[in-house]
Coordinates of C-alpha atoms in Angstrom, one line a residue:
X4 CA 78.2 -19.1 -34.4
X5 CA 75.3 -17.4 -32.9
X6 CA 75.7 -14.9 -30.5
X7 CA 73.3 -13.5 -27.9
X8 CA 71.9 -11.0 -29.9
X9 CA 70.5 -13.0 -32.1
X10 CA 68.6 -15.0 -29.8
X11 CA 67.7 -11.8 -27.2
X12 CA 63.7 -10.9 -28.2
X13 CA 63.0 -7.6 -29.9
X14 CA 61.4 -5.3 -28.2
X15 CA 58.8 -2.3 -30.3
X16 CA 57.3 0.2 -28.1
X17 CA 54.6 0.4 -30.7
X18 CA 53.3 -3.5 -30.6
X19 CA 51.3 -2.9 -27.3
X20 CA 49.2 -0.2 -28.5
X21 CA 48.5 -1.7 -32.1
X22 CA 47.5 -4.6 -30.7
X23 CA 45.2 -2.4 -28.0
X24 CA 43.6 -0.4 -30.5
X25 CA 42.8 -3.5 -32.5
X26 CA 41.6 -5.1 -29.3
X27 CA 39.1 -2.0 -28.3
X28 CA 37.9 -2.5 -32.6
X29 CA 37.1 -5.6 -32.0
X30 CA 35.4 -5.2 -28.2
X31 CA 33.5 -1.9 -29.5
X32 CA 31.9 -3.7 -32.6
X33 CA 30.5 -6.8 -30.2
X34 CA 29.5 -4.5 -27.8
X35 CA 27.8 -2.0 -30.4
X36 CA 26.2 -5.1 -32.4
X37 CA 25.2 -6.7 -28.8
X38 CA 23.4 -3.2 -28.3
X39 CA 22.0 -2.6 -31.2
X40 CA 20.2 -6.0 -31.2
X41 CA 18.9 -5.6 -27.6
X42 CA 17.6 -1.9 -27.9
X43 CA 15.8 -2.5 -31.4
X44 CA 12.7 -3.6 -30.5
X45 CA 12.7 -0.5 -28.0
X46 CA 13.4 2.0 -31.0
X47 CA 9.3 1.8 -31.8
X48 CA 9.3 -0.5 -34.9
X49 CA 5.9 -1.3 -36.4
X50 CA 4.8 -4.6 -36.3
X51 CA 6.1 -5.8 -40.1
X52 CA 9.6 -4.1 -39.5
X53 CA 9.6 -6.1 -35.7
X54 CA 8.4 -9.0 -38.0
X55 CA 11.3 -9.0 -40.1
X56 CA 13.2 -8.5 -37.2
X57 CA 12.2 -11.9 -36.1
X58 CA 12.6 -13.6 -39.7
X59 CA 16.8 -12.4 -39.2
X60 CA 17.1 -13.3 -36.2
X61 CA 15.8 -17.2 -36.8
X62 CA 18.3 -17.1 -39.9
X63 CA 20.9 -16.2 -37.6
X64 CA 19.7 -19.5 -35.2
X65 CA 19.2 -21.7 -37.8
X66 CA 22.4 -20.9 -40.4
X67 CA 24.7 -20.6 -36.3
X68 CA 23.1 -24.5 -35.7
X69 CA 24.9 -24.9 -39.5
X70 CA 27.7 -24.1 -38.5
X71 CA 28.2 -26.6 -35.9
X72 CA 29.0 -29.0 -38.9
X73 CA 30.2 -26.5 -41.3
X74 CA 32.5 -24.2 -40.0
X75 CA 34.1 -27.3 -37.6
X76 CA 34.4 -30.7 -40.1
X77 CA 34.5 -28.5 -43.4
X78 CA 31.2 -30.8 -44.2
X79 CA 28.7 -28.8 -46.9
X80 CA 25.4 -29.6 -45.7
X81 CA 22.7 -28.8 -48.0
X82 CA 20.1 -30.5 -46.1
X83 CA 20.1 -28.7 -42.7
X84 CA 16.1 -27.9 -43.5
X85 CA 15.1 -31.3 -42.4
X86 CA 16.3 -30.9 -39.2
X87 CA 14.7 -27.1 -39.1
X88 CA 11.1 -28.6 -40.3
X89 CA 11.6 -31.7 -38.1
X90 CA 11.6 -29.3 -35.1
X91 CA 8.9 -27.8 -36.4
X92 CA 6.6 -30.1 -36.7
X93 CA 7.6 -32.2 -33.6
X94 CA 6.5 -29.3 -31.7
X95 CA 3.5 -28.9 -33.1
X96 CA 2.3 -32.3 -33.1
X97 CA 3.1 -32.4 -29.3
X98 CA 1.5 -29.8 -28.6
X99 CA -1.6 -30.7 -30.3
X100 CA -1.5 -34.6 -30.3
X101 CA 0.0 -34.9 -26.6
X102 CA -0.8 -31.8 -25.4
X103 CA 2.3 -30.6 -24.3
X104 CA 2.8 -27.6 -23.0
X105 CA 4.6 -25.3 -25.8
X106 CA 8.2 -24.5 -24.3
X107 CA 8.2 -28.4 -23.0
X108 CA 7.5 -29.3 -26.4
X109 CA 10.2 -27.2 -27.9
X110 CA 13.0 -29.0 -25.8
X111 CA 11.3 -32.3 -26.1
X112 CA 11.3 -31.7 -30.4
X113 CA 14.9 -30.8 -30.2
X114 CA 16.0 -34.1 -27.9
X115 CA 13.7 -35.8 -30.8
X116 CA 15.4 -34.8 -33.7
X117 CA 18.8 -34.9 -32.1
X118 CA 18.0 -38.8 -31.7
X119 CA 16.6 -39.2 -35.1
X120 CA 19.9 -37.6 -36.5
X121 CA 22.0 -40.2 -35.1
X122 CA 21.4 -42.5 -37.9
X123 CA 21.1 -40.2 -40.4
X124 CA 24.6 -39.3 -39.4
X125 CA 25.9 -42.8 -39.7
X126 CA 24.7 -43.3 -42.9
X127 CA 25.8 -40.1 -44.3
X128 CA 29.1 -39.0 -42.7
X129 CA 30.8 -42.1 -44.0
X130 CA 31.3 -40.2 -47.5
X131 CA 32.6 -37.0 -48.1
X132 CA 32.7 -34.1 -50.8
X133 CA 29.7 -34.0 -53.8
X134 CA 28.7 -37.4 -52.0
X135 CA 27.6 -35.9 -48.8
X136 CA 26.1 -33.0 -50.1
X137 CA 23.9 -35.6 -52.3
X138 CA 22.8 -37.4 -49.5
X139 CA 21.9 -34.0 -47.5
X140 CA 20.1 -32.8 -50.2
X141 CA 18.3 -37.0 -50.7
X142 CA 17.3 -36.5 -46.8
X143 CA 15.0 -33.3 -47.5
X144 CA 13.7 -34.4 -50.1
X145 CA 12.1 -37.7 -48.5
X146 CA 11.2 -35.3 -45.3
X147 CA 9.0 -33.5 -48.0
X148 CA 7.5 -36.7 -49.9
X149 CA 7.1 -37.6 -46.0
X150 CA 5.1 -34.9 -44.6
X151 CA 3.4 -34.0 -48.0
X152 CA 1.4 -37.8 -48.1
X153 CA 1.2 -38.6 -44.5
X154 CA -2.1 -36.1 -44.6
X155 CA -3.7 -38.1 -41.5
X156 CA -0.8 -37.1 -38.7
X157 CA 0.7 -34.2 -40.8
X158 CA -2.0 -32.5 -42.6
X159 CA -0.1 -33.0 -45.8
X160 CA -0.3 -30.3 -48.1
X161 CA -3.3 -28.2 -46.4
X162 CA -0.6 -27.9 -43.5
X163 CA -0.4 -27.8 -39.6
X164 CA -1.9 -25.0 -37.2
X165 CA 0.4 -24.4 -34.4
X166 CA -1.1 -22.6 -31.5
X167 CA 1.0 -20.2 -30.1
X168 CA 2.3 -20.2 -26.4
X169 CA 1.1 -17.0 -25.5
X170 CA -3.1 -16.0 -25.1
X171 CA -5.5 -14.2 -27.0
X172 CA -4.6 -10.8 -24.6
X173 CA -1.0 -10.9 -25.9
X174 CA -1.7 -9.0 -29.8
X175 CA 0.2 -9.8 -32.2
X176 CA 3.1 -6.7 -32.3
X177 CA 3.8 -7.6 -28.9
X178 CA 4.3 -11.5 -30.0
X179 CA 6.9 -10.0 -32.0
X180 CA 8.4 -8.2 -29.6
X181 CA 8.5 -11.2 -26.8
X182 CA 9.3 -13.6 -29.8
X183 CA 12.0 -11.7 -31.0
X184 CA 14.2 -11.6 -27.2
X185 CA 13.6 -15.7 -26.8
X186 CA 15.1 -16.1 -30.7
X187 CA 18.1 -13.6 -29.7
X188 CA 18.2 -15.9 -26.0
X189 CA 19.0 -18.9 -28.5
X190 CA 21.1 -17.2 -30.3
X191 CA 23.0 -16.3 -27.1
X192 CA 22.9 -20.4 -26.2
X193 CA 24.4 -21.8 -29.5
X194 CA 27.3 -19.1 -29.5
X195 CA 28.5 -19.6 -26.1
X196 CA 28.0 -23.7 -27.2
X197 CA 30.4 -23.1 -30.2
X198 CA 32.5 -21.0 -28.7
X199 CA 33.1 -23.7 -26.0
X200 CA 33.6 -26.1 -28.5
X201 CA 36.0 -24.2 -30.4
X202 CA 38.4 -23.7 -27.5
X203 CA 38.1 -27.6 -26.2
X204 CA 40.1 -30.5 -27.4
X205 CA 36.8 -32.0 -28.9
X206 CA 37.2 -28.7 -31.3
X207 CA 40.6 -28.8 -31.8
X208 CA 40.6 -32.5 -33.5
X209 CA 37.1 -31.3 -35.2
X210 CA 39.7 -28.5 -36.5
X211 CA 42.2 -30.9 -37.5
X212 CA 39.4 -33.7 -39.4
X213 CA 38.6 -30.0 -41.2
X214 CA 41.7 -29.3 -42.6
X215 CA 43.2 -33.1 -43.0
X216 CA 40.8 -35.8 -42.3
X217 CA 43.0 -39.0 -43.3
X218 CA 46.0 -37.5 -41.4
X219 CA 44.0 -37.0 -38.5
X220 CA 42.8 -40.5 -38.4
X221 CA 46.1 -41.6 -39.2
X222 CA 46.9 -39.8 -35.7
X223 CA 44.9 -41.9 -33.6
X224 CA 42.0 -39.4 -33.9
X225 CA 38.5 -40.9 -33.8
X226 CA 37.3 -39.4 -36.6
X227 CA 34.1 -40.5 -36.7
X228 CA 32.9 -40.1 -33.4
X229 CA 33.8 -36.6 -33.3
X230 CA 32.0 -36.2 -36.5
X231 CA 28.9 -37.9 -35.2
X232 CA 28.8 -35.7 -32.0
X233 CA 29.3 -32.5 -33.7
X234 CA 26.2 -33.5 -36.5
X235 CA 24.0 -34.4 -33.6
X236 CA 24.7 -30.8 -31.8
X237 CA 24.5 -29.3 -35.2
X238 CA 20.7 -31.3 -35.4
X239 CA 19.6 -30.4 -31.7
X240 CA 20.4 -26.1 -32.2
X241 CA 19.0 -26.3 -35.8
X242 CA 15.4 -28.0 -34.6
X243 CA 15.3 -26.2 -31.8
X244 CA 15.3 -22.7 -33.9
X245 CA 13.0 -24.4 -36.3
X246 CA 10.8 -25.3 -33.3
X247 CA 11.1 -21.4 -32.3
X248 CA 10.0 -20.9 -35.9
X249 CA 6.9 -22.9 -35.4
X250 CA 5.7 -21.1 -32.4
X251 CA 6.0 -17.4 -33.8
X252 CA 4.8 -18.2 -37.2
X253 CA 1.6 -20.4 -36.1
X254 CA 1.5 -22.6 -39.3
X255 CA 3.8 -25.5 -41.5
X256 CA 3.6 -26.5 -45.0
X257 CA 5.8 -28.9 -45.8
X258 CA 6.8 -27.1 -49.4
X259 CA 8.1 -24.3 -47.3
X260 CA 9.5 -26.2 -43.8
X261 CA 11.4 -28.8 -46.2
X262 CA 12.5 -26.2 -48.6
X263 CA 16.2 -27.2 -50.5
X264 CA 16.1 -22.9 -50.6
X265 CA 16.3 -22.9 -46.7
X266 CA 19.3 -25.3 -46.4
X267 CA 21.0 -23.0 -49.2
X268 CA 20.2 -19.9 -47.8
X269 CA 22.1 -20.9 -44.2
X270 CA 24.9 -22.2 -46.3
X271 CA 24.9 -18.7 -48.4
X272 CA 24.8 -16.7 -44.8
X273 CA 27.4 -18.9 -43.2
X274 CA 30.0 -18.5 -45.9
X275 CA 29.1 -14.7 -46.2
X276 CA 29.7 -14.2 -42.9
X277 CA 32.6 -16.8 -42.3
X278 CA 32.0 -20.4 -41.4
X279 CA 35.4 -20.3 -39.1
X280 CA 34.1 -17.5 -37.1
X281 CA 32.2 -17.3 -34.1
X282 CA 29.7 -14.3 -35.4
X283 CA 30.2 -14.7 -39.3
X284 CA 26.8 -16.8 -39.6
X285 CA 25.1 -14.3 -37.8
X286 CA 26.6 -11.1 -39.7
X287 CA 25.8 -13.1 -42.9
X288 CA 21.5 -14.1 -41.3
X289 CA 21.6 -10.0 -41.1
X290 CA 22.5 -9.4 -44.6
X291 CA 21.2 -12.3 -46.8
X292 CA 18.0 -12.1 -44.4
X293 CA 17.4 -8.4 -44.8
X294 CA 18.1 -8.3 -48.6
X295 CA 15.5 -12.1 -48.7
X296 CA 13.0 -9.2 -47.1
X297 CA 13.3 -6.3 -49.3
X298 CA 13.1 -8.2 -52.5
X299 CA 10.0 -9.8 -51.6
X300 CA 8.3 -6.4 -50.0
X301 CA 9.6 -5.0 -53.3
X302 CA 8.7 -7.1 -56.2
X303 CA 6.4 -9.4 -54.1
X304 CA 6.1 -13.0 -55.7
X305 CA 8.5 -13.0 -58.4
X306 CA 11.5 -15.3 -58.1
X307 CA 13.9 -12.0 -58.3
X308 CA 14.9 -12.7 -55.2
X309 CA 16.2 -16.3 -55.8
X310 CA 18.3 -14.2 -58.7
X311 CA 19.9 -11.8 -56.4
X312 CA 21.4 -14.0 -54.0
X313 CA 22.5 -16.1 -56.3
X314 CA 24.5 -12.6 -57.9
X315 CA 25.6 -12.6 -53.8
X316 CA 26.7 -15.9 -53.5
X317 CA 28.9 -15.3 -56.7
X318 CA 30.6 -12.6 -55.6
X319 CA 31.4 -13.7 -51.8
X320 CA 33.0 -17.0 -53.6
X321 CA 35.0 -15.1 -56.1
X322 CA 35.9 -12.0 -54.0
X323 CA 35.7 -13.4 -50.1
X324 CA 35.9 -16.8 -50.4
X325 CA 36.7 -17.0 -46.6
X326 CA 33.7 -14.7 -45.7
X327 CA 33.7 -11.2 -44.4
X328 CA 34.9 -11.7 -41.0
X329 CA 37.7 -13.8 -41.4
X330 CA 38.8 -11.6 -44.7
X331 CA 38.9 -7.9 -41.8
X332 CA 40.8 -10.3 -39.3
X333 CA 43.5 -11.2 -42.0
X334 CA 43.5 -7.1 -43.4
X335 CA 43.8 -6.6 -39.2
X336 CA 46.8 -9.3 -39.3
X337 CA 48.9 -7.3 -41.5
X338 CA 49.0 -4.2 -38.6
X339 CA 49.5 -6.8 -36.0
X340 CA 53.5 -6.9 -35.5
X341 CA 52.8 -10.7 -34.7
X342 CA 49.9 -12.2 -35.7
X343 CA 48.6 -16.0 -35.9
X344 CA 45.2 -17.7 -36.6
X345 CA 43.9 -20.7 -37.1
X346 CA 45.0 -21.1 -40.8
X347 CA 48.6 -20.8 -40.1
X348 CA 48.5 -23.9 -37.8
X349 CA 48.6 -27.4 -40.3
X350 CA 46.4 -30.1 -40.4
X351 CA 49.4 -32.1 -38.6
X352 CA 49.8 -29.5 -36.0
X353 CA 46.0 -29.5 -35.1
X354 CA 45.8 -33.4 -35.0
X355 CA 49.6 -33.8 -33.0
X356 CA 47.3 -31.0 -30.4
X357 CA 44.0 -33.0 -30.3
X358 CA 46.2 -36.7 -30.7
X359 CA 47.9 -35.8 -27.6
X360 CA 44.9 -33.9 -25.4
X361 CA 43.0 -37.4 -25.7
X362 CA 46.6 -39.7 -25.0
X363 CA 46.6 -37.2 -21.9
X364 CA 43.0 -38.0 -21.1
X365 CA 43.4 -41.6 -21.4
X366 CA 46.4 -41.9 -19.4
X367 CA 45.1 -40.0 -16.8
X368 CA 41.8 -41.9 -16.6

């Protein structure tokens, strides 16, 4: 028989203060990150370094509006540059055919898209696996055939002039400088959205349709809905920061705004980063951005680039499969005395959580 010793908690004198040291890690590296990306532009950067500034930070945007979809459902979207050149050329053909003004037009581009994904989404979230990342792929492709002939409304392949929101007075560094704080001001938005998400009962049975879908139905979880939500917030983020794109940059083509390379490269950054992870798409914008950069200041047109992350993308699927930030929270795990994450709770448990959240919701209402 057990006695009360066996059941009496252990006590180590040493747990509080590994577990505040890992705490002030984890605070000091936000808080020096959060800094660094504030002060930058203050550090006297000439106006191609603040350029490529901006170019990382709408990575960041566009591969964080990925991982709406991604990192929550599990769902490999290939196709997330529609949505990006969508934004982009909402905005600029309100601007310019309705004469909107520019930051109007950037929310009303975003509510566009977000509308026009809705379909989309019931068409392709009703297959899964190779299936879906078909049809993702299918959708960017017709965007491009799309844009490309409609020459009269688009511009076709001679491409789109946006005008920018800002007057001749306003030179062009300090349209870097101005464009680079309302990109890290949307950056700010779609984290605090996903980190809401991922502490709500909406994100817990999006947790539980990622790790088991068909148990999570079989739970009384509406599978589908939730999907269809998350996709449409996932569309609305990711044409907005195309829409931001639009404005700095001043011009579309439809090659490059419906480019398979773009929906790759916020898959590549997501994953290097750490889909499940609040910052990990951002972390990965800053390094697969930067390196983009480099190779093409350093060997100019050549495809060399294209090679390189490809050598990247290897190694973070054979090495980190989970991504960088996820991989230093499990090495942290191991000096926790007690540690638990998201991957030690089962598909069941996260559907029996979000199953019974929405019984209490409807018994309450």
């Amino acid at each position: 028989m057990r006695n009360a010793s066996d059941t009496a908690p252990t006590t180590d004198t040493g747990a509080p203060t590994v577990l505040r040291v890992i705490r002030g890690i984890q605070i000091l590296a936000v808080v020096g990150a959060v800094v660094g990306v504030l002060v930058f532009p203050l550090t006297g950067p000439g106006p191609f370094i603040m350029s490529v500034g901006v170019v990382i930070l709408s990575y960041a945007c566009m591969a964080t509006g990925w991982n709406f979809v991604g990192g929550f459902t599990g769902y490999i979207s290939l196709g997330h540059a529609a949505f990006t050149g969508l934004g982009g050329y909402a905005v600029g053909l309100l601007i310019l055919r309705a004469e909107v003004s520019p930051w109007l037009a950037l929310v009303l581009a975003a509510v566009i898209v977000a509308v026009l994904s809705i379909p989309i989404g019931f068409a392709s979230l009703r297959v899964r696996g190779a299936s879906f990342v078909i049809m993702s792929l299918a959708l960017v492709l017709i965007m491009l055939l799309v844009f490309q002939s409609w020459s009269d409304v688009t511009g076709g392949s001679n491409g789109m002039r946006v005008p920018r929101p800002f007057g001749p007075e306003v030179l062009r560094p300090e349209q870097h400088e101005r464009f680079y704080y309302l990109h890290v001001a949307l950056l700010v938005i779609m984290l605090l959205a996903w980190w809401a998400i991922d502490r709500s009962r909406f994100g817990a049975g999006l947790k539980a349709i990622r790790e088991d879908e068909d148990k999570a139905q079989s739970l009384g979880i509406p599978t589908f809905n939730y999907k269809l939500a998350v996709y449409v917030i996932s569309a609305f983020f990711t044409a907005m920061a195309g829409g931001l794109y639009a404005l700095w940059f001043g011009f579309l083509d439809p090659i490059f705004q419906f480019s398979i390379l773009t929906g790759s490269y916020m898959v590549l950054m997501s994953l290097l980063g750490g889909i499940r992870s609040l910052f990990g798409p951002a972390l990965g914008a800053a390094i697969v951005g930067y390196a983009i950069e480099f190779f093409k200041a350093q060997y100019g047109d050549t495809q060399f680039h294209l090679v390189a992350l490809g050598l990247l993308l290897g190694l973070v699927v054979l090495f980190m499969p989970e991504g960088i930030l996820p991989s230093l929270n499990r090495l942290l795990d191991r000096l926790r005395p007690s540690a638990t994450s998201i991957r030690e709770e089962s598909a069941e448990d996260l559907a029996t959580k979000s199953a019974v959240l929405v019984g209490d919701r409807e018994g309450t209402s």
